[in-house]
């Protein structure tokens, strides 16, 4: 709040330039760029899962399903090393996403 008041006293120049550089405004202008943006968000989801997996290695819980606490199969970890779920729970989550696609939006 104090910072906003200080900025408006300076003519609000800083706040205005930050709005113009907002990347969301830039990508909504073209359909092609919007598609690239969607691909990018899928990639960042995966990145998020990889980061979480690295965190679990740090915590010593890597390879253990975060839902049921049972060990994730070795074959599954070889295929998807960053997966937080055992096969059973992954299937549950896949099913939930299909049944409630609007959840969380
Ligand atoms: Zn599980």
PDB file of N, CA and C and ligand atoms in Angstrom:
ATOM      1  N   UNK A   1       0.829  -1.202   0.000  1.00  0.00           N
ATOM      2  CA  UNK A   1       0.000   0.000   0.000  1.00  0.00           C
ATOM      3  C   UNK A   1       0.864   1.252   0.000  1.00  0.00           C
ATOM      4  N   UNK A   2       1.854   1.280   0.908  1.00  0.00           N
ATOM      5  CA  UNK A   2       2.749   2.439   0.994  1.00  0.00           C
ATOM      6  C   UNK A   2       3.502   2.614  -0.329  1.00  0.00           C
ATOM      7  N   UNK A   3       3.907   1.481  -0.923  1.00  0.00           N
ATOM      8  CA  UNK A   3       4.637   1.552  -2.189  1.00  0.00           C
ATOM      9  C   UNK A   3       3.757   2.132  -3.297  1.00  0.00           C
ATOM     10  N   UNK A   4       2.476   1.759  -3.311  1.00  0.00           N
ATOM     11  CA  UNK A   4       1.559   2.269  -4.333  1.00  0.00           C
ATOM     12  C   UNK A   4       1.397   3.776  -4.214  1.00  0.00           C
ATOM     13  N   UNK A   5       1.289   4.250  -2.990  1.00  0.00           N
ATOM     14  CA  UNK A   5       1.150   5.693  -2.762  1.00  0.00           C
ATOM     15  C   UNK A   5       2.419   6.411  -3.232  1.00  0.00           C
ATOM     16  N   UNK A   6       3.569   5.833  -2.907  1.00  0.00           N
ATOM     17  CA  UNK A   6       4.835   6.439  -3.318  1.00  0.00           C
ATOM     18  C   UNK A   6       4.925   6.501  -4.838  1.00  0.00           C
ATOM     19  N   UNK A   7       4.440   5.435  -5.524  1.00  0.00           N
ATOM     20  CA  UNK A   7       4.487   5.385  -6.980  1.00  0.00           C
ATOM     21  C   UNK A   7       3.577   6.422  -7.601  1.00  0.00           C
ATOM     22  N   UNK A   8       2.365   6.552  -7.061  1.00  0.00           N
ATOM     23  CA  UNK A   8       1.414   7.507  -7.644  1.00  0.00           C
ATOM     24  C   UNK A   8       1.937   8.927  -7.465  1.00  0.00           C
ATOM     25  N   UNK A   9       2.706   9.157  -6.424  1.00  0.00           N
ATOM     26  CA  UNK A   9       3.316  10.479  -6.231  1.00  0.00           C
ATOM     27  C   UNK A   9       4.360  10.748  -7.303  1.00  0.00           C
ATOM     28  N   UNK A  10       5.002   9.671  -7.801  1.00  0.00           N
ATOM     29  CA  UNK A  10       6.000   9.833  -8.860  1.00  0.00           C
ATOM     30  C   UNK A  10       5.366   9.823 -10.255  1.00  0.00           C
ATOM     31  N   UNK A  11       4.039   9.913 -10.331  1.00  0.00           N
ATOM     32  CA  UNK A  11       3.352   9.916 -11.610  1.00  0.00           C
ATOM     33  C   UNK A  11       2.923   8.519 -12.037  1.00  0.00           C
ATOM     34  N   UNK A  12       3.148   7.481 -11.224  1.00  0.00           N
ATOM     35  CA  UNK A  12       2.727   6.112 -11.523  1.00  0.00           C
ATOM     36  C   UNK A  12       3.413   5.511 -12.727  1.00  0.00           C
ATOM     37  N   UNK A  13       4.551   5.991 -13.088  1.00  0.00           N
ATOM     38  CA  UNK A  13       5.225   5.530 -14.305  1.00  0.00           C
ATOM     39  C   UNK A  13       5.626   4.060 -14.207  1.00  0.00           C
ATOM     40  N   UNK A  14       6.137   3.650 -13.065  1.00  0.00           N
ATOM     41  CA  UNK A  14       6.598   2.262 -12.888  1.00  0.00           C
ATOM     42  C   UNK A  14       5.450   1.269 -13.064  1.00  0.00           C
ATOM     43  N   UNK A  15       4.329   1.547 -12.412  1.00  0.00           N
ATOM     44  CA  UNK A  15       3.183   0.642 -12.455  1.00  0.00           C
ATOM     45  C   UNK A  15       2.667   0.506 -13.884  1.00  0.00           C
ATOM     46  N   UNK A  16       2.603   1.611 -14.628  1.00  0.00           N
ATOM     47  CA  UNK A  16       2.057   1.581 -15.977  1.00  0.00           C
ATOM     48  C   UNK A  16       2.925   0.739 -16.924  1.00  0.00           C
ATOM     49  N   UNK A  17       4.255   0.885 -16.867  1.00  0.00           N
ATOM     50  CA  UNK A  17       5.124   0.141 -17.773  1.00  0.00           C
ATOM     51  C   UNK A  17       5.066  -1.360 -17.463  1.00  0.00           C
ATOM     52  N   UNK A  18       4.839  -1.728 -16.202  1.00  0.00           N
ATOM     53  CA  UNK A  18       4.733  -3.143 -15.838  1.00  0.00           C
ATOM     54  C   UNK A  18       3.490  -3.753 -16.486  1.00  0.00           C
ATOM     55  N   UNK A  19       2.405  -2.997 -16.574  1.00  0.00           N
ATOM     56  CA  UNK A  19       1.176  -3.506 -17.187  1.00  0.00           C
ATOM     57  C   UNK A  19       1.362  -3.761 -18.682  1.00  0.00           C
ATOM     58  N   UNK A  20       2.040  -2.880 -19.355  1.00  0.00           N
ATOM     59  CA  UNK A  20       2.251  -3.001 -20.800  1.00  0.00           C
ATOM     60  C   UNK A  20       3.078  -4.241 -21.116  1.00  0.00           C
ATOM     61  N   UNK A  21       4.025  -4.571 -20.243  1.00  0.00           N
ATOM     62  CA  UNK A  21       4.907  -5.708 -20.503  1.00  0.00           C
ATOM     63  C   UNK A  21       4.308  -7.043 -20.069  1.00  0.00           C
ATOM     64  N   UNK A  22       3.075  -7.034 -19.603  1.00  0.00           N
ATOM     65  CA  UNK A  22       2.409  -8.265 -19.177  1.00  0.00           C
ATOM     66  C   UNK A  22       2.357  -9.267 -20.337  1.00  0.00           C
ATOM     67  N   UNK A  23       2.991 -10.451 -20.222  1.00  0.00           N
ATOM     68  CA  UNK A  23       3.041 -11.408 -21.345  1.00  0.00           C
ATOM     69  C   UNK A  23       1.674 -11.951 -21.724  1.00  0.00           C
ATOM     70  N   UNK A  24       0.714 -11.965 -20.803  1.00  0.00           N
ATOM     71  CA  UNK A  24      -0.629 -12.472 -21.106  1.00  0.00           C
ATOM     72  C   UNK A  24      -1.262 -11.623 -22.204  1.00  0.00           C
ATOM     73  N   UNK A  25      -1.107 -10.297 -22.136  1.00  0.00           N
ATOM     74  CA  UNK A  25      -1.653  -9.405 -23.160  1.00  0.00           C
ATOM     75  C   UNK A  25      -1.056  -9.705 -24.524  1.00  0.00           C
ATOM     76  N   UNK A  26       0.223 -10.030 -24.546  1.00  0.00           N
ATOM     77  CA  UNK A  26       0.909 -10.259 -25.811  1.00  0.00           C
ATOM     78  C   UNK A  26       0.441 -11.545 -26.482  1.00  0.00           C
ATOM     79  N   UNK A  27       0.218 -12.625 -25.720  1.00  0.00           N
ATOM     80  CA  UNK A  27      -0.107 -13.908 -26.338  1.00  0.00           C
ATOM     81  C   UNK A  27      -1.560 -14.014 -26.763  1.00  0.00           C
ATOM     82  N   UNK A  28      -2.463 -13.206 -26.212  1.00  0.00           N
ATOM     83  CA  UNK A  28      -3.876 -13.327 -26.571  1.00  0.00           C
ATOM     84  C   UNK A  28      -4.169 -12.756 -27.945  1.00  0.00           C
ATOM     85  N   UNK A  29      -3.206 -12.074 -28.571  1.00  0.00           N
ATOM     86  CA  UNK A  29      -3.470 -11.391 -29.829  1.00  0.00           C
ATOM     87  C   UNK A  29      -3.497 -12.347 -31.023  1.00  0.00           C
ATOM     88  N   UNK A  30      -2.822 -13.494 -30.946  1.00  0.00           N
ATOM     89  CA  UNK A  30      -2.748 -14.380 -32.095  1.00  0.00           C
ATOM     90  C   UNK A  30      -3.064 -15.821 -31.703  1.00  0.00           C
ATOM     91  N   UNK A  31      -3.876 -16.490 -32.536  1.00  0.00           N
ATOM     92  CA  UNK A  31      -4.267 -17.860 -32.223  1.00  0.00           C
ATOM     93  C   UNK A  31      -3.057 -18.786 -32.192  1.00  0.00           C
ATOM     94  N   UNK A  32      -2.156 -18.581 -33.137  1.00  0.00           N
ATOM     95  CA  UNK A  32      -0.963 -19.430 -33.226  1.00  0.00           C
ATOM     96  C   UNK A  32      -0.130 -19.330 -31.950  1.00  0.00           C
ATOM     97  N   UNK A  33       0.037 -18.109 -31.486  1.00  0.00           N
ATOM     98  CA  UNK A  33       0.823 -17.896 -30.273  1.00  0.00           C
ATOM     99  C   UNK A  33       0.100 -18.487 -29.069  1.00  0.00           C
ATOM    100  N   UNK A  34      -1.250 -18.403 -29.091  1.00  0.00           N
ATOM    101  CA  UNK A  34      -2.027 -18.968 -27.997  1.00  0.00           C
ATOM    102  C   UNK A  34      -1.809 -20.475 -27.915  1.00  0.00           C
ATOM    103  N   UNK A  35      -1.753 -21.146 -29.087  1.00  0.00           N
ATOM    104  CA  UNK A  35      -1.487 -22.585 -29.093  1.00  0.00           C
ATOM    105  C   UNK A  35      -0.112 -22.892 -28.505  1.00  0.00           C
ATOM    106  N   UNK A  36       0.867 -22.086 -28.876  1.00  0.00           N
ATOM    107  CA  UNK A  36       2.210 -22.275 -28.321  1.00  0.00           C
ATOM    108  C   UNK A  36       2.196 -22.085 -26.814  1.00  0.00           C
ATOM    109  N   UNK A  37       1.393 -21.138 -26.373  1.00  0.00           N
ATOM    110  CA  UNK A  37       1.268 -20.866 -24.946  1.00  0.00           C
ATOM    111  C   UNK A  37       0.702 -22.075 -24.223  1.00  0.00           C
ATOM    112  N   UNK A  38      -0.288 -22.752 -24.851  1.00  0.00           N
ATOM    113  CA  UNK A  38      -0.880 -23.940 -24.238  1.00  0.00           C
ATOM    114  C   UNK A  38       0.137 -25.075 -24.150  1.00  0.00           C
ATOM    115  N   UNK A  39       0.909 -25.265 -25.224  1.00  0.00           N
ATOM    116  CA  UNK A  39       1.959 -26.279 -25.201  1.00  0.00           C
ATOM    117  C   UNK A  39       2.948 -25.959 -24.081  1.00  0.00           C
ATOM    118  N   UNK A  40       3.280 -24.677 -23.976  1.00  0.00           N
ATOM    119  CA  UNK A  40       4.199 -24.240 -22.931  1.00  0.00           C
ATOM    120  C   UNK A  40       3.684 -24.550 -21.538  1.00  0.00           C
ATOM    121  N   UNK A  41       2.356 -24.437 -21.338  1.00  0.00           N
ATOM    122  CA  UNK A  41       1.816 -24.684 -20.006  1.00  0.00           C
ATOM    123  C   UNK A  41       1.837 -26.169 -19.678  1.00  0.00           C
ATOM    124  N   UNK A  42       1.691 -27.027 -20.727  1.00  0.00           N
ATOM    125  CA  UNK A  42       1.823 -28.468 -20.499  1.00  0.00           C
ATOM    126  C   UNK A  42       3.253 -28.783 -20.068  1.00  0.00           C
ATOM    127  N   UNK A  43       4.212 -28.164 -20.773  1.00  0.00           N
ATOM    128  CA  UNK A  43       5.609 -28.381 -20.424  1.00  0.00           C
ATOM    129  C   UNK A  43       5.914 -27.912 -19.009  1.00  0.00           C
ATOM    130  N   UNK A  44       5.304 -26.801 -18.614  1.00  0.00           N
ATOM    131  CA  UNK A  44       5.604 -26.302 -17.274  1.00  0.00           C
ATOM    132  C   UNK A  44       4.943 -27.159 -16.205  1.00  0.00           C
ATOM    133  N   UNK A  45       3.797 -27.823 -16.546  1.00  0.00           N
ATOM    134  CA  UNK A  45       3.207 -28.795 -15.629  1.00  0.00           C
ATOM    135  C   UNK A  45       4.191 -29.920 -15.352  1.00  0.00           C
ATOM    136  N   UNK A  46       4.829 -30.402 -16.455  1.00  0.00           N
ATOM    137  CA  UNK A  46       5.779 -31.491 -16.319  1.00  0.00           C
ATOM    138  C   UNK A  46       6.992 -31.039 -15.499  1.00  0.00           C
ATOM    139  N   UNK A  47       7.418 -29.802 -15.789  1.00  0.00           N
ATOM    140  CA  UNK A  47       8.548 -29.233 -15.052  1.00  0.00           C
ATOM    141  C   UNK A  47       8.232 -29.187 -13.562  1.00  0.00           C
ATOM    142  N   UNK A  48       6.984 -28.851 -13.264  1.00  0.00           N
ATOM    143  CA  UNK A  48       6.540 -28.776 -11.877  1.00  0.00           C
ATOM    144  C   UNK A  48       6.620 -30.158 -11.228  1.00  0.00           C
ATOM    145  N   UNK A  49       6.231 -31.193 -11.985  1.00  0.00           N
ATOM    146  CA  UNK A  49       6.287 -32.559 -11.461  1.00  0.00           C
ATOM    147  C   UNK A  49       7.725 -33.008 -11.246  1.00  0.00           C
ATOM    148  N   UNK A  50       8.608 -32.596 -12.184  1.00  0.00           N
ATOM    149  CA  UNK A  50      10.025 -32.952 -12.056  1.00  0.00           C
ATOM    150  C   UNK A  50      10.607 -32.278 -10.812  1.00  0.00           C
ATOM    151  N   UNK A  51      10.263 -31.006 -10.619  1.00  0.00           N
ATOM    152  CA  UNK A  51      10.745 -30.281  -9.435  1.00  0.00           C
ATOM    153  C   UNK A  51      10.268 -30.953  -8.156  1.00  0.00           C
ATOM    154  N   UNK A  52       8.976 -31.359  -8.154  1.00  0.00           N
ATOM    155  CA  UNK A  52       8.415 -32.010  -6.971  1.00  0.00           C
ATOM    156  C   UNK A  52       9.130 -33.330  -6.706  1.00  0.00           C
ATOM    157  N   UNK A  53       9.487 -34.045  -7.798  1.00  0.00           N
ATOM    158  CA  UNK A  53      10.202 -35.321  -7.648  1.00  0.00           C
ATOM    159  C   UNK A  53      11.583 -35.090  -7.044  1.00  0.00           C
ATOM    160  N   UNK A  54      12.258 -34.045  -7.497  1.00  0.00           N
ATOM    161  CA  UNK A  54      13.577 -33.713  -6.944  1.00  0.00           C
ATOM    162  C   UNK A  54      13.460 -33.380  -5.454  1.00  0.00           C
ATOM    163  N   UNK A  55      12.370 -32.695  -5.111  1.00  0.00           N
ATOM    164  CA  UNK A  55      12.123 -32.356  -3.704  1.00  0.00           C
ATOM    165  C   UNK A  55      11.932 -33.632  -2.882  1.00  0.00           C
ATOM    166  N   UNK A  56      11.226 -34.633  -3.484  1.00  0.00           N
ATOM    167  CA  UNK A  56      10.994 -35.879  -2.757  1.00  0.00           C
ATOM    168  C   UNK A  56      12.290 -36.665  -2.583  1.00  0.00           C
ATOM    169  N   UNK A  57      13.210 -36.540  -3.564  1.00  0.00           N
ATOM    170  CA  UNK A  57      14.522 -37.167  -3.406  1.00  0.00           C
ATOM    171  C   UNK A  57      15.233 -36.550  -2.192  1.00  0.00           C
ATOM    172  N   UNK A  58      15.149 -35.227  -2.098  1.00  0.00           N
ATOM    173  CA  UNK A  58      15.727 -34.514  -0.942  1.00  0.00           C
ATOM    174  C   UNK A  58      15.109 -34.990   0.365  1.00  0.00           C
ATOM    175  N   UNK A  59      13.778 -35.173   0.341  1.00  0.00           N
ATOM    176  CA  UNK A  59      13.059 -35.552   1.557  1.00  0.00           C
ATOM    177  C   UNK A  59      13.202 -37.039   1.884  1.00  0.00           C
ATOM    178  N   UNK A  60      13.720 -37.799   0.924  1.00  0.00           N
ATOM    179  CA  UNK A  60      13.851 -39.242   1.136  1.00  0.00           C
ATOM    180  C   UNK A  60      12.559 -40.003   0.913  1.00  0.00           C
ATOM    181  N   UNK A  61      11.574 -39.364   0.228  1.00  0.00           N
ATOM    182  CA  UNK A  61      10.300 -40.036  -0.024  1.00  0.00           C
ATOM    183  C   UNK A  61      10.118 -40.362  -1.501  1.00  0.00           C
ATOM    184  N   UNK A  62      11.172 -40.200  -2.299  1.00  0.00           N
ATOM    185  CA  UNK A  62      11.062 -40.482  -3.729  1.00  0.00           C
ATOM    186  C   UNK A  62      10.750 -41.958  -3.962  1.00  0.00           C
ATOM    187  N   UNK A  63       9.849 -42.220  -4.924  1.00  0.00           N
ATOM    188  CA  UNK A  63       9.488 -43.597  -5.246  1.00  0.00           C
ATOM    189  C   UNK A  63       8.340 -44.118  -4.401  1.00  0.00           C
ATOM    190  N   UNK A  64       7.782 -43.228  -3.542  1.00  0.00           N
ATOM    191  CA  UNK A  64       6.643 -43.613  -2.716  1.00  0.00           C
ATOM    192  C   UNK A  64       5.435 -42.799  -3.162  1.00  0.00           C
ATOM    193  N   UNK A  65       4.329 -43.483  -3.401  1.00  0.00           N
ATOM    194  CA  UNK A  65       3.104 -42.831  -3.861  1.00  0.00           C
ATOM    195  C   UNK A  65       2.639 -41.793  -2.842  1.00  0.00           C
ATOM    196  N   UNK A  66       2.375 -40.548  -3.294  1.00  0.00           N
ATOM    197  CA  UNK A  66       1.968 -39.498  -2.356  1.00  0.00           C
ATOM    198  C   UNK A  66       0.510 -39.659  -1.932  1.00  0.00           C
ATOM    199  N   UNK A  67      -0.246 -40.537  -2.604  1.00  0.00           N
ATOM    200  CA  UNK A  67      -1.638 -40.761  -2.215  1.00  0.00           C
ATOM    201  C   UNK A  67      -1.770 -41.876  -1.181  1.00  0.00           C
ATOM    202  N   UNK A  68      -1.166 -43.043  -1.476  1.00  0.00           N
ATOM    203  CA  UNK A  68      -1.396 -44.203  -0.609  1.00  0.00           C
ATOM    204  C   UNK A  68      -0.161 -44.583   0.197  1.00  0.00           C
ATOM    205  N   UNK A  69       1.001 -43.987  -0.111  1.00  0.00           N
ATOM    206  CA  UNK A  69       2.200 -44.244   0.686  1.00  0.00           C
ATOM    207  C   UNK A  69       2.897 -45.549   0.373  1.00  0.00           C
ATOM    208  N   UNK A  70       2.411 -46.261  -0.654  1.00  0.00           N
ATOM    209  CA  UNK A  70       3.062 -47.509  -1.036  1.00  0.00           C
ATOM    210  C   UNK A  70       4.149 -47.236  -2.068  1.00  0.00           C
ATOM    211  N   UNK A  71       5.144 -48.124  -2.154  1.00  0.00           N
ATOM    212  CA  UNK A  71       6.208 -47.905  -3.139  1.00  0.00           C
ATOM    213  C   UNK A  71       5.662 -47.970  -4.568  1.00  0.00           C
ATOM    214  N   UNK A  72       6.163 -47.078  -5.423  1.00  0.00           N
ATOM    215  CA  UNK A  72       5.800 -47.082  -6.837  1.00  0.00           C
ATOM    216  C   UNK A  72       6.656 -48.138  -7.533  1.00  0.00           C
ATOM    217  N   UNK A  73       6.046 -48.894  -8.456  1.00  0.00           N
ATOM    218  CA  UNK A  73       6.771 -49.960  -9.136  1.00  0.00           C
ATOM    219  C   UNK A  73       8.000 -49.462  -9.883  1.00  0.00           C
ATOM    220  N   UNK A  74       9.034 -50.303  -9.895  1.00  0.00           N
ATOM    221  CA  UNK A  74      10.296 -49.896 -10.514  1.00  0.00           C
ATOM    222  C   UNK A  74      10.135 -49.647 -12.013  1.00  0.00           C
ATOM    223  N   UNK A  75       9.330 -50.489 -12.679  1.00  0.00           N
ATOM    224  CA  UNK A  75       9.104 -50.328 -14.117  1.00  0.00           C
ATOM    225  C   UNK A  75       8.428 -48.993 -14.405  1.00  0.00           C
ATOM    226  N   UNK A  76       7.483 -48.627 -13.521  1.00  0.00           N
ATOM    227  CA  UNK A  76       6.770 -47.352 -13.682  1.00  0.00           C
ATOM    228  C   UNK A  76       7.725 -46.185 -13.451  1.00  0.00           C
ATOM    229  N   UNK A  77       8.586 -46.279 -12.464  1.00  0.00           N
ATOM    230  CA  UNK A  77       9.549 -45.205 -12.203  1.00  0.00           C
ATOM    231  C   UNK A  77      10.557 -45.069 -13.343  1.00  0.00           C
ATOM    232  N   UNK A  78      10.889 -46.195 -13.968  1.00  0.00           N
ATOM    233  CA  UNK A  78      11.798 -46.126 -15.116  1.00  0.00           C
ATOM    234  C   UNK A  78      11.132 -45.419 -16.293  1.00  0.00           C
ATOM    235  N   UNK A  79       9.811 -45.670 -16.450  1.00  0.00           N
ATOM    236  CA  UNK A  79       9.082 -45.074 -17.566  1.00  0.00           C
ATOM    237  C   UNK A  79       8.799 -43.593 -17.317  1.00  0.00           C
ATOM    238  N   UNK A  80       8.353 -43.262 -16.090  1.00  0.00           N
ATOM    239  CA  UNK A  80       8.012 -41.876 -15.731  1.00  0.00           C
ATOM    240  C   UNK A  80       8.677 -41.564 -14.388  1.00  0.00           C
ATOM    241  N   UNK A  81       9.954 -41.176 -14.428  1.00  0.00           N
ATOM    242  CA  UNK A  81      10.723 -41.029 -13.173  1.00  0.00           C
ATOM    243  C   UNK A  81      10.158 -39.981 -12.207  1.00  0.00           C
ATOM    244  N   UNK A  82       9.373 -38.998 -12.741  1.00  0.00           N
ATOM    245  CA  UNK A  82       8.889 -37.916 -11.882  1.00  0.00           C
ATOM    246  C   UNK A  82       7.473 -38.162 -11.362  1.00  0.00           C
ATOM    247  N   UNK A  83       6.911 -39.363 -11.650  1.00  0.00           N
ATOM    248  CA  UNK A  83       5.524 -39.587 -11.247  1.00  0.00           C
ATOM    249  C   UNK A  83       5.379 -39.614  -9.725  1.00  0.00           C
ATOM    250  N   UNK A  84       4.362 -38.911  -9.191  1.00  0.00           N
ATOM    251  CA  UNK A  84       4.161 -38.930  -7.741  1.00  0.00           C
ATOM    252  C   UNK A  84       3.203 -40.040  -7.287  1.00  0.00           C
ATOM    253  N   UNK A  85       2.603 -40.785  -8.261  1.00  0.00           N
ATOM    254  CA  UNK A  85       1.584 -41.764  -7.906  1.00  0.00           C
ATOM    255  C   UNK A  85       1.976 -43.164  -8.361  1.00  0.00           C
ATOM    256  N   UNK A  86       1.498 -44.177  -7.623  1.00  0.00           N
ATOM    257  CA  UNK A  86       1.565 -45.547  -8.123  1.00  0.00           C
ATOM    258  C   UNK A  86       0.564 -45.671  -9.283  1.00  0.00           C
ATOM    259  N   UNK A  87       0.666 -46.768 -10.016  1.00  0.00           N
ATOM    260  CA  UNK A  87      -0.180 -46.951 -11.204  1.00  0.00           C
ATOM    261  C   UNK A  87      -1.662 -46.861 -10.841  1.00  0.00           C
ATOM    262  N   UNK A  88      -2.022 -47.485  -9.721  1.00  0.00           N
ATOM    263  CA  UNK A  88      -3.418 -47.515  -9.293  1.00  0.00           C
ATOM    264  C   UNK A  88      -3.964 -46.103  -9.075  1.00  0.00           C
ATOM    265  N   UNK A  89      -3.196 -45.280  -8.352  1.00  0.00           N
ATOM    266  CA  UNK A  89      -3.663 -43.925  -8.055  1.00  0.00           C
ATOM    267  C   UNK A  89      -3.587 -43.027  -9.278  1.00  0.00           C
ATOM    268  N   UNK A  90      -2.600 -43.272 -10.157  1.00  0.00           N
ATOM    269  CA  UNK A  90      -2.536 -42.505 -11.400  1.00  0.00           C
ATOM    270  C   UNK A  90      -3.814 -42.712 -12.207  1.00  0.00           C
ATOM    271  N   UNK A  91      -4.270 -43.977 -12.253  1.00  0.00           N
ATOM    272  CA  UNK A  91      -5.500 -44.277 -12.990  1.00  0.00           C
ATOM    273  C   UNK A  91      -6.694 -43.580 -12.349  1.00  0.00           C
ATOM    274  N   UNK A  92      -6.717 -43.522 -11.025  1.00  0.00           N
ATOM    275  CA  UNK A  92      -7.793 -42.807 -10.323  1.00  0.00           C
ATOM    276  C   UNK A  92      -7.801 -41.335 -10.723  1.00  0.00           C
ATOM    277  N   UNK A  93      -6.619 -40.730 -10.740  1.00  0.00           N
ATOM    278  CA  UNK A  93      -6.541 -39.304 -11.073  1.00  0.00           C
ATOM    279  C   UNK A  93      -6.915 -39.056 -12.534  1.00  0.00           C
ATOM    280  N   UNK A  94      -6.479 -39.954 -13.424  1.00  0.00           N
ATOM    281  CA  UNK A  94      -6.839 -39.821 -14.838  1.00  0.00           C
ATOM    282  C   UNK A  94      -8.355 -39.864 -14.998  1.00  0.00           C
ATOM    283  N   UNK A  95      -8.987 -40.778 -14.261  1.00  0.00           N
ATOM    284  CA  UNK A  95     -10.435 -40.923 -14.344  1.00  0.00           C
ATOM    285  C   UNK A  95     -11.133 -39.676 -13.802  1.00  0.00           C
ATOM    286  N   UNK A  96     -10.620 -39.136 -12.690  1.00  0.00           N
ATOM    287  CA  UNK A  96     -11.217 -37.928 -12.110  1.00  0.00           C
ATOM    288  C   UNK A  96     -11.147 -36.768 -13.090  1.00  0.00           C
ATOM    289  N   UNK A  97     -10.020 -36.648 -13.801  1.00  0.00           N
ATOM    290  CA  UNK A  97      -9.868 -35.545 -14.749  1.00  0.00           C
ATOM    291  C   UNK A  97     -10.876 -35.671 -15.886  1.00  0.00           C
ATOM    292  N   UNK A  98     -11.145 -36.918 -16.317  1.00  0.00           N
ATOM    293  CA  UNK A  98     -12.088 -37.118 -17.407  1.00  0.00           C
ATOM    294  C   UNK A  98     -13.517 -36.864 -16.958  1.00  0.00           C
ATOM    295  N   UNK A  99     -13.835 -37.264 -15.711  1.00  0.00           N
ATOM    296  CA  UNK A  99     -15.192 -37.112 -15.218  1.00  0.00           C
ATOM    297  C   UNK A  99     -15.502 -35.674 -14.830  1.00  0.00           C
ATOM    298  N   UNK A 100     -14.529 -34.930 -14.371  1.00  0.00           N
ATOM    299  CA  UNK A 100     -14.734 -33.546 -13.920  1.00  0.00           C
ATOM    300  C   UNK A 100     -13.705 -32.612 -14.560  1.00  0.00           C
ATOM    301  N   UNK A 101     -13.844 -32.421 -15.889  1.00  0.00           N
ATOM    302  CA  UNK A 101     -12.831 -31.609 -16.584  1.00  0.00           C
ATOM    303  C   UNK A 101     -12.837 -30.141 -16.159  1.00  0.00           C
ATOM    304  N   UNK A 102     -13.940 -29.684 -15.563  1.00  0.00           N
ATOM    305  CA  UNK A 102     -14.014 -28.263 -15.197  1.00  0.00           C
ATOM    306  C   UNK A 102     -13.495 -28.019 -13.782  1.00  0.00           C
ATOM    307  N   UNK A 103     -13.199 -29.090 -13.084  1.00  0.00           N
ATOM    308  CA  UNK A 103     -12.709 -28.951 -11.716  1.00  0.00           C
ATOM    309  C   UNK A 103     -11.382 -28.193 -11.692  1.00  0.00           C
ATOM    310  N   UNK A 104     -11.315 -27.200 -10.851  1.00  0.00           N
ATOM    311  CA  UNK A 104     -10.081 -26.475 -10.651  1.00  0.00           C
ATOM    312  C   UNK A 104      -9.852 -25.367 -11.664  1.00  0.00           C
ATOM    313  N   UNK A 105     -10.836 -25.122 -12.538  1.00  0.00           N
ATOM    314  CA  UNK A 105     -10.642 -24.049 -13.513  1.00  0.00           C
ATOM    315  C   UNK A 105     -11.381 -22.793 -13.071  1.00  0.00           C
TER     316      UNK A 105
HETATM  317 ZN1  LIG B   1      -0.862 -45.031  -4.631  1.00  0.00          ZN
END
